[in-house]
Amino acid sequence: EIVLTQSPDTLSLSPGERATLSCRASQSVRSSYLAWYQQKPGQAPRLLIYGASSRATGIPDRFSGSGSGTDFTLTISRLEPEDSAVYYCQQYVSSPKYTFGQGTKLEIK
Amino acid sequence: QVQLVESGGGVVQPGRSLRLSCAASGFSFFNYGMHWVRQAPGKGLEWVAVMFYDGSRQYYADSVKGRFTISRDNSKNTLYLQMNSLRAEDTAVYYCARDESSIYFDYWGQGTLVTVSS
């Protein structure tokens, strides 16, 4: 079973700064099978990035994804207060099964 | 616009059953696979089940296999989750989500809370 481990658990940054969130897989993952979601308190998750680097509909270009193999990154440039949320990476595994990382909480000071 | 509205959550005793519904609108429901994903209080996301567009195939997480059944009624644009033999660890907000390319979840409902407690 492929496990996704996100780091850090919590990230505290100021508006205007850049956030770098990591998602590491225990085995190699096809890039096309890796997605990122944003979840604000009391809300459902929202798709941000699919295929490791493609932005979903309506997602600002401040959000970008990169990576391959076992290491994937979500970068949020020019942080805004509304970016405060928990961010999850997710992979598809054949069977099919779907797994998520444990999440990174991003706090905007 | 795509809308997914879950209902049917509530408080239920261990060992009992509950059926969740997810009403879909704003897209051609019959063309899409649909998932259930849950989130225990204060915890992360856990995929539960998927049913593909024509209802011919469904798959489950190991944690619910044999207890939960996913189904759909394309004539009513509605997805269901029949949950039997409920356990305390099934307590969670249950989201329905639309499948995209059998790989990820592009739209989510607002969720319905299921609490399993005596």
PDB file of C-alpha atoms in Angstrom:
ATOM      1  CA  GLU A   1       0.000   0.000   0.000  1.00  0.00           C
ATOM      2  CA  ILE A   2       1.333   3.413  -1.004  1.00  0.00           C
ATOM      3  CA  VAL A   3       1.295   5.891   1.873  1.00  0.00           C
ATOM      4  CA  LEU A   4       1.303   9.659   1.338  1.00  0.00           C
ATOM      5  CA  THR A   5       3.110  11.702   3.994  1.00  0.00           C
ATOM      6  CA  GLN A   6       2.688  15.461   4.010  1.00  0.00           C
ATOM      7  CA  SER A   7       5.027  17.970   5.584  1.00  0.00           C
ATOM      8  CA  PRO A   8       5.063  20.093   7.522  1.00  0.00           C
ATOM      9  CA  ASP A   9       2.015  19.366   9.653  1.00  0.00           C
ATOM     10  CA  THR A  10       1.509  23.077  10.236  1.00  0.00           C
ATOM     11  CA  LEU A  11       2.886  26.081   8.420  1.00  0.00           C
ATOM     12  CA  SER A  12       2.548  29.660   9.649  1.00  0.00           C
ATOM     13  CA  LEU A  13       3.379  32.437   7.185  1.00  0.00           C
ATOM     14  CA  SER A  14       2.565  36.079   6.544  1.00  0.00           C
ATOM     15  CA  PRO A  15       0.544  37.569   3.701  1.00  0.00           C
ATOM     16  CA  GLY A  16       2.622  38.012   0.578  1.00  0.00           C
ATOM     17  CA  GLU A  17       5.007  35.172   1.418  1.00  0.00           C
ATOM     18  CA  ARG A  18       5.365  31.900  -0.462  1.00  0.00           C
ATOM     19  CA  ALA A  19       4.176  28.562   0.948  1.00  0.00           C
ATOM     20  CA  THR A  20       5.767  25.273  -0.037  1.00  0.00           C
ATOM     21  CA  LEU A  21       3.864  22.129   0.948  1.00  0.00           C
ATOM     22  CA  SER A  22       5.327  18.677   0.449  1.00  0.00           C
ATOM     23  CA  CYS A  23       3.691  15.321  -0.274  1.00  0.00           C
ATOM     24  CA  ARG A  24       5.963  12.291  -0.253  1.00  0.00           C
ATOM     25  CA  ALA A  25       4.834   8.840  -1.413  1.00  0.00           C
ATOM     26  CA  SER A  26       6.223   5.594  -0.028  1.00  0.00           C
ATOM     27  CA  GLN A  27       6.474   4.268  -3.599  1.00  0.00           C
ATOM     28  CA  SER A  28       6.569   5.937  -6.978  1.00  0.00           C
ATOM     29  CA  VAL A  29       3.252   7.465  -8.080  1.00  0.00           C
ATOM     30  CA  ARG A  30       2.286   8.354 -11.628  1.00  0.00           C
ATOM     31  CA  SER A  31       2.098  12.132 -11.845  1.00  0.00           C
ATOM     32  CA  SER A  32      -1.256  11.925 -13.584  1.00  0.00           C
ATOM     33  CA  TYR A  33      -2.624  10.219 -10.470  1.00  0.00           C
ATOM     34  CA  LEU A  34      -1.743  12.961  -7.952  1.00  0.00           C
ATOM     35  CA  ALA A  35      -4.114  15.740  -6.878  1.00  0.00           C
ATOM     36  CA  TRP A  36      -4.261  18.491  -4.253  1.00  0.00           C
ATOM     37  CA  TYR A  37      -7.295  19.808  -2.354  1.00  0.00           C
ATOM     38  CA  GLN A  38      -7.961  22.794  -0.117  1.00  0.00           C
ATOM     39  CA  GLN A  39     -10.348  22.548   2.820  1.00  0.00           C
ATOM     40  CA  LYS A  40     -11.373  25.604   4.800  1.00  0.00           C
ATOM     41  CA  PRO A  41     -12.964  25.226   8.253  1.00  0.00           C
ATOM     42  CA  GLY A  42     -16.540  23.999   8.038  1.00  0.00           C
ATOM     43  CA  GLN A  43     -16.374  23.558   4.280  1.00  0.00           C
ATOM     44  CA  ALA A  44     -16.024  20.693   1.860  1.00  0.00           C
ATOM     45  CA  PRO A  45     -12.696  20.095   0.155  1.00  0.00           C
ATOM     46  CA  ARG A  46     -12.079  21.865  -3.153  1.00  0.00           C
ATOM     47  CA  LEU A  47      -9.957  20.506  -5.984  1.00  0.00           C
ATOM     48  CA  LEU A  48      -6.913  22.705  -6.626  1.00  0.00           C
ATOM     49  CA  ILE A  49      -4.493  20.680  -8.720  1.00  0.00           C
ATOM     50  CA  TYR A  50      -4.799  17.473 -10.705  1.00  0.00           C
ATOM     51  CA  GLY A  51      -2.240  15.510 -12.672  1.00  0.00           C
ATOM     52  CA  ALA A  52       0.355  16.901 -10.223  1.00  0.00           C
ATOM     53  CA  SER A  53       0.560  20.276 -11.997  1.00  0.00           C
ATOM     54  CA  SER A  54      -2.704  21.228 -13.735  1.00  0.00           C
ATOM     55  CA  ARG A  55      -4.877  23.823 -12.043  1.00  0.00           C
ATOM     56  CA  ALA A  56      -8.556  23.025 -11.678  1.00  0.00           C
ATOM     57  CA  THR A  57     -11.201  25.354 -13.049  1.00  0.00           C
ATOM     58  CA  GLY A  58     -11.233  28.752 -11.350  1.00  0.00           C
ATOM     59  CA  ILE A  59      -8.074  28.226  -9.321  1.00  0.00           C
ATOM     60  CA  PRO A  60      -5.802  31.307  -9.295  1.00  0.00           C
ATOM     61  CA  ASP A  61      -2.356  31.004 -10.824  1.00  0.00           C
ATOM     62  CA  ARG A  62      -0.838  31.690  -7.379  1.00  0.00           C
ATOM     63  CA  PHE A  63      -1.374  27.959  -6.848  1.00  0.00           C
ATOM     64  CA  SER A  64       0.998  25.618  -8.621  1.00  0.00           C
ATOM     65  CA  GLY A  65       1.902  21.960  -8.370  1.00  0.00           C
ATOM     66  CA  SER A  66       5.045  20.126  -9.315  1.00  0.00           C
ATOM     67  CA  GLY A  67       6.920  16.926  -8.745  1.00  0.00           C
ATOM     68  CA  SER A  68       7.228  13.360  -9.914  1.00  0.00           C
ATOM     69  CA  GLY A  69       8.001   9.892  -8.651  1.00  0.00           C
ATOM     70  CA  THR A  70       7.773  10.047  -4.875  1.00  0.00           C
ATOM     71  CA  ASP A  71       8.042  13.790  -4.240  1.00  0.00           C
ATOM     72  CA  PHE A  72       5.333  16.308  -5.023  1.00  0.00           C
ATOM     73  CA  THR A  73       4.960  19.957  -4.059  1.00  0.00           C
ATOM     74  CA  LEU A  74       2.151  22.456  -3.823  1.00  0.00           C
ATOM     75  CA  THR A  75       3.363  26.047  -3.970  1.00  0.00           C
ATOM     76  CA  ILE A  76       1.230  29.032  -3.083  1.00  0.00           C
ATOM     77  CA  SER A  77       2.857  32.305  -4.023  1.00  0.00           C
ATOM     78  CA  ARG A  78       1.822  35.705  -2.675  1.00  0.00           C
ATOM     79  CA  LEU A  79      -0.205  34.335   0.223  1.00  0.00           C
ATOM     80  CA  GLU A  80      -3.543  35.934   1.011  1.00  0.00           C
ATOM     81  CA  PRO A  81      -5.515  35.657   4.264  1.00  0.00           C
ATOM     82  CA  GLU A  82      -8.148  33.491   2.566  1.00  0.00           C
ATOM     83  CA  ASP A  83      -5.505  30.839   1.847  1.00  0.00           C
ATOM     84  CA  SER A  84      -5.760  29.707   5.485  1.00  0.00           C
ATOM     85  CA  ALA A  85      -6.886  26.099   5.191  1.00  0.00           C
ATOM     86  CA  VAL A  86      -5.836  22.486   5.406  1.00  0.00           C
ATOM     87  CA  TYR A  87      -4.302  21.139   2.206  1.00  0.00           C
ATOM     88  CA  TYR A  88      -4.440  17.455   1.253  1.00  0.00           C
ATOM     89  CA  CYS A  89      -2.673  15.502  -1.434  1.00  0.00           C
ATOM     90  CA  GLN A  90      -4.447  12.481  -2.915  1.00  0.00           C
ATOM     91  CA  GLN A  91      -3.446   9.612  -5.132  1.00  0.00           C
ATOM     92  CA  TYR A  92      -5.290   7.073  -7.204  1.00  0.00           C
ATOM     93  CA  VAL A  93      -4.181   3.472  -6.844  1.00  0.00           C
ATOM     94  CA  SER A  94      -5.334   0.738  -9.192  1.00  0.00           C
ATOM     95  CA  SER A  95      -8.063  -1.586  -7.843  1.00  0.00           C
ATOM     96  CA  PRO A  96      -9.334   1.158  -7.655  1.00  0.00           C
ATOM     97  CA  LYS A  97      -8.525   2.757  -4.353  1.00  0.00           C
ATOM     98  CA  TYR A  98      -7.858   6.329  -3.396  1.00  0.00           C
ATOM     99  CA  THR A  99      -5.712   7.572  -0.530  1.00  0.00           C
ATOM    100  CA  PHE A 100      -5.044  10.964   1.018  1.00  0.00           C
ATOM    101  CA  GLY A 101      -2.131  12.440   2.905  1.00  0.00           C
ATOM    102  CA  GLN A 102      -2.776  13.478   6.494  1.00  0.00           C
ATOM    103  CA  GLY A 103      -2.954  17.164   5.567  1.00  0.00           C
ATOM    104  CA  THR A 104      -0.934  20.325   6.120  1.00  0.00           C
ATOM    105  CA  LYS A 105      -2.550  23.170   8.016  1.00  0.00           C
ATOM    106  CA  LEU A 106      -1.592  26.551   6.606  1.00  0.00           C
ATOM    107  CA  GLU A 107      -2.039  29.528   8.908  1.00  0.00           C
ATOM    108  CA  ILE A 108      -1.755  33.093   7.661  1.00  0.00           C
ATOM    109  CA  LYS A 109      -0.483  35.378  10.430  1.00  0.00           C
TER     110      LYS A 109
ATOM    111  CA  GLN B   1     -23.549  24.885 -11.927  1.00  0.00           C
ATOM    112  CA  VAL B   2     -22.705  21.531 -10.380  1.00  0.00           C
ATOM    113  CA  GLN B   3     -24.517  20.917  -7.103  1.00  0.00           C
ATOM    114  CA  LEU B   4     -24.306  17.937  -4.802  1.00  0.00           C
ATOM    115  CA  VAL B   5     -26.544  17.859  -1.747  1.00  0.00           C
ATOM    116  CA  GLU B   6     -26.202  15.097   0.834  1.00  0.00           C
ATOM    117  CA  SER B   7     -28.895  14.106   3.301  1.00  0.00           C
ATOM    118  CA  GLY B   8     -29.798  11.292   5.663  1.00  0.00           C
ATOM    119  CA  GLY B   9     -27.216  11.749   8.382  1.00  0.00           C
ATOM    120  CA  GLY B  10     -28.025  11.598  12.069  1.00  0.00           C
ATOM    121  CA  VAL B  11     -27.392   9.784  15.317  1.00  0.00           C
ATOM    122  CA  VAL B  12     -27.630   5.994  15.191  1.00  0.00           C
ATOM    123  CA  GLN B  13     -26.805   3.227  17.657  1.00  0.00           C
ATOM    124  CA  PRO B  14     -23.942   0.803  17.018  1.00  0.00           C
ATOM    125  CA  GLY B  15     -25.039  -2.154  14.927  1.00  0.00           C
ATOM    126  CA  ARG B  16     -27.899  -0.263  13.297  1.00  0.00           C
ATOM    127  CA  SER B  17     -28.294   0.937   9.714  1.00  0.00           C
ATOM    128  CA  LEU B  18     -28.565   4.264   7.924  1.00  0.00           C
ATOM    129  CA  ARG B  19     -28.964   5.312   4.301  1.00  0.00           C
ATOM    130  CA  LEU B  20     -27.414   8.471   2.926  1.00  0.00           C
ATOM    131  CA  SER B  21     -28.520  10.222  -0.250  1.00  0.00           C
ATOM    132  CA  CYS B  22     -26.770  12.663  -2.550  1.00  0.00           C
ATOM    133  CA  ALA B  23     -28.917  14.669  -4.963  1.00  0.00           C
ATOM    134  CA  ALA B  24     -27.022  15.877  -8.014  1.00  0.00           C
ATOM    135  CA  SER B  25     -27.835  18.710 -10.392  1.00  0.00           C
ATOM    136  CA  GLY B  26     -26.164  20.938 -12.953  1.00  0.00           C
ATOM    137  CA  PHE B  27     -24.508  18.153 -14.938  1.00  0.00           C
ATOM    138  CA  SER B  28     -25.326  14.913 -16.748  1.00  0.00           C
ATOM    139  CA  PHE B  29     -25.313  12.639 -13.714  1.00  0.00           C
ATOM    140  CA  PHE B  30     -25.554   9.445 -15.784  1.00  0.00           C
ATOM    141  CA  ASN B  31     -22.195  10.241 -17.421  1.00  0.00           C
ATOM    142  CA  TYR B  32     -20.159  10.388 -14.233  1.00  0.00           C
ATOM    143  CA  GLY B  33     -18.838   8.067 -11.596  1.00  0.00           C
ATOM    144  CA  MET B  34     -19.601   9.132  -8.054  1.00  0.00           C
ATOM    145  CA  HIS B  35     -17.786   8.647  -4.739  1.00  0.00           C
ATOM    146  CA  TRP B  36     -18.390   8.782  -1.033  1.00  0.00           C
ATOM    147  CA  VAL B  37     -15.553  10.225   1.061  1.00  0.00           C
ATOM    148  CA  ARG B  38     -15.714  10.631   4.833  1.00  0.00           C
ATOM    149  CA  GLN B  39     -13.969  12.694   7.486  1.00  0.00           C
ATOM    150  CA  ALA B  40     -14.004  11.774  11.158  1.00  0.00           C
ATOM    151  CA  PRO B  41     -14.213  14.726  13.553  1.00  0.00           C
ATOM    152  CA  GLY B  42     -10.909  16.601  13.539  1.00  0.00           C
ATOM    153  CA  LYS B  43      -9.311  14.042  11.216  1.00  0.00           C
ATOM    154  CA  GLY B  44      -8.317  13.752   7.573  1.00  0.00           C
ATOM    155  CA  LEU B  45     -10.132  12.484   4.519  1.00  0.00           C
ATOM    156  CA  GLU B  46     -10.867   8.805   3.858  1.00  0.00           C
ATOM    157  CA  TRP B  47     -12.249   7.469   0.604  1.00  0.00           C
ATOM    158  CA  VAL B  48     -15.197   5.125   1.175  1.00  0.00           C
ATOM    159  CA  ALA B  49     -16.656   3.897  -2.111  1.00  0.00           C
ATOM    160  CA  VAL B  50     -17.117   4.592  -5.817  1.00  0.00           C
ATOM    161  CA  MET B  51     -19.770   3.634  -8.322  1.00  0.00           C
ATOM    162  CA  PHE B  52     -18.994   4.243 -11.962  1.00  0.00           C
ATOM    163  CA  TYR B  53     -21.375   5.933 -14.349  1.00  0.00           C
ATOM    164  CA  ASP B  54     -23.497   3.007 -15.439  1.00  0.00           C
ATOM    165  CA  GLY B  55     -23.686   1.375 -12.033  1.00  0.00           C
ATOM    166  CA  SER B  56     -21.994  -1.767 -13.290  1.00  0.00           C
ATOM    167  CA  ARG B  57     -18.943  -1.480 -11.070  1.00  0.00           C
ATOM    168  CA  GLN B  58     -18.521  -0.452  -7.476  1.00  0.00           C
ATOM    169  CA  TYR B  59     -15.507  -0.569  -5.199  1.00  0.00           C
ATOM    170  CA  TYR B  60     -15.029  -0.091  -1.487  1.00  0.00           C
ATOM    171  CA  ALA B  61     -12.426   0.751   1.099  1.00  0.00           C
ATOM    172  CA  ASP B  62     -11.422  -2.261   3.158  1.00  0.00           C
ATOM    173  CA  SER B  63     -12.783  -0.551   6.275  1.00  0.00           C
ATOM    174  CA  VAL B  64     -16.374  -0.682   4.986  1.00  0.00           C
ATOM    175  CA  LYS B  65     -16.390  -3.641   2.601  1.00  0.00           C
ATOM    176  CA  GLY B  66     -19.226  -6.029   3.363  1.00  0.00           C
ATOM    177  CA  ARG B  67     -21.066  -3.451   5.505  1.00  0.00           C
ATOM    178  CA  PHE B  68     -21.664  -0.514   3.136  1.00  0.00           C
ATOM    179  CA  THR B  69     -23.339  -0.572  -0.273  1.00  0.00           C
ATOM    180  CA  ILE B  70     -23.132   2.236  -2.821  1.00  0.00           C
ATOM    181  CA  SER B  71     -25.889   2.546  -5.404  1.00  0.00           C
ATOM    182  CA  ARG B  72     -27.387   5.100  -7.753  1.00  0.00           C
ATOM    183  CA  ASP B  73     -30.648   5.940  -9.496  1.00  0.00           C
ATOM    184  CA  ASN B  74     -29.807   7.757 -12.697  1.00  0.00           C
ATOM    185  CA  SER B  75     -33.485   8.533 -13.290  1.00  0.00           C
ATOM    186  CA  LYS B  76     -33.486  10.526 -10.049  1.00  0.00           C
ATOM    187  CA  ASN B  77     -29.934  11.913 -10.317  1.00  0.00           C
ATOM    188  CA  THR B  78     -29.266  10.485  -6.876  1.00  0.00           C
ATOM    189  CA  LEU B  79     -26.425   8.557  -5.273  1.00  0.00           C
ATOM    190  CA  TYR B  80     -26.927   6.445  -2.164  1.00  0.00           C
ATOM    191  CA  LEU B  81     -24.858   4.867   0.577  1.00  0.00           C
ATOM    192  CA  GLN B  82     -26.491   2.098   2.577  1.00  0.00           C
ATOM    193  CA  MET B  83     -24.555   1.678   5.821  1.00  0.00           C
ATOM    194  CA  ASN B  84     -25.180  -1.465   7.875  1.00  0.00           C
ATOM    195  CA  SER B  85     -23.629  -2.793  11.085  1.00  0.00           C
ATOM    196  CA  LEU B  86     -22.459   0.693  11.976  1.00  0.00           C
ATOM    197  CA  ARG B  87     -19.576   1.125  14.401  1.00  0.00           C
ATOM    198  CA  ALA B  88     -18.381   4.042  16.489  1.00  0.00           C
ATOM    199  CA  GLU B  89     -15.439   4.462  14.115  1.00  0.00           C
ATOM    200  CA  ASP B  90     -17.877   5.166  11.265  1.00  0.00           C
ATOM    201  CA  THR B  91     -18.709   8.503  12.914  1.00  0.00           C
ATOM    202  CA  ALA B  92     -17.818  11.146  10.338  1.00  0.00           C
ATOM    203  CA  VAL B  93     -19.020  13.736   7.908  1.00  0.00           C
ATOM    204  CA  TYR B  94     -19.853  11.907   4.709  1.00  0.00           C
ATOM    205  CA  TYR B  95     -19.279  13.760   1.440  1.00  0.00           C
ATOM    206  CA  CYS B  96     -20.376  12.735  -1.995  1.00  0.00           C
ATOM    207  CA  ALA B  97     -18.008  13.761  -4.747  1.00  0.00           C
ATOM    208  CA  ARG B  98     -18.033  13.610  -8.512  1.00  0.00           C
ATOM    209  CA  ASP B  99     -15.444  11.450 -10.192  1.00  0.00           C
ATOM    210  CA  GLU B 100     -13.160  12.812 -12.869  1.00  0.00           C
ATOM    211  CA  SER B 101     -11.234  10.373 -15.062  1.00  0.00           C
ATOM    212  CA  SER B 102     -11.513   7.713 -12.332  1.00  0.00           C
ATOM    213  CA  ILE B 103      -8.614   9.492 -10.665  1.00  0.00           C
ATOM    214  CA  TYR B 104      -9.755  12.458  -8.598  1.00  0.00           C
ATOM    215  CA  PHE B 105     -12.788  14.285  -7.201  1.00  0.00           C
ATOM    216  CA  ASP B 106     -13.695  17.515  -8.961  1.00  0.00           C
ATOM    217  CA  TYR B 107     -16.865  18.579  -7.122  1.00  0.00           C
ATOM    218  CA  TRP B 108     -17.957  17.899  -3.557  1.00  0.00           C
ATOM    219  CA  GLY B 109     -21.181  18.249  -1.607  1.00  0.00           C
ATOM    220  CA  GLN B 110     -21.344  20.032   1.738  1.00  0.00           C
ATOM    221  CA  GLY B 111     -21.473  16.764   3.681  1.00  0.00           C
ATOM    222  CA  THR B 112     -23.824  15.087   6.138  1.00  0.00           C
ATOM    223  CA  LEU B 113     -22.823  14.092   9.666  1.00  0.00           C
ATOM    224  CA  VAL B 114     -23.263  10.532  10.859  1.00  0.00           C
ATOM    225  CA  THR B 115     -22.782   9.884  14.567  1.00  0.00           C
ATOM    226  CA  VAL B 116     -22.709   6.300  15.807  1.00  0.00           C
ATOM    227  CA  SER B 117     -23.280   6.272  19.530  1.00  0.00           C
ATOM    228  CA  SER B 118     -25.337   4.464  22.118  1.00  0.00           C
TER     229      SER B 118
END
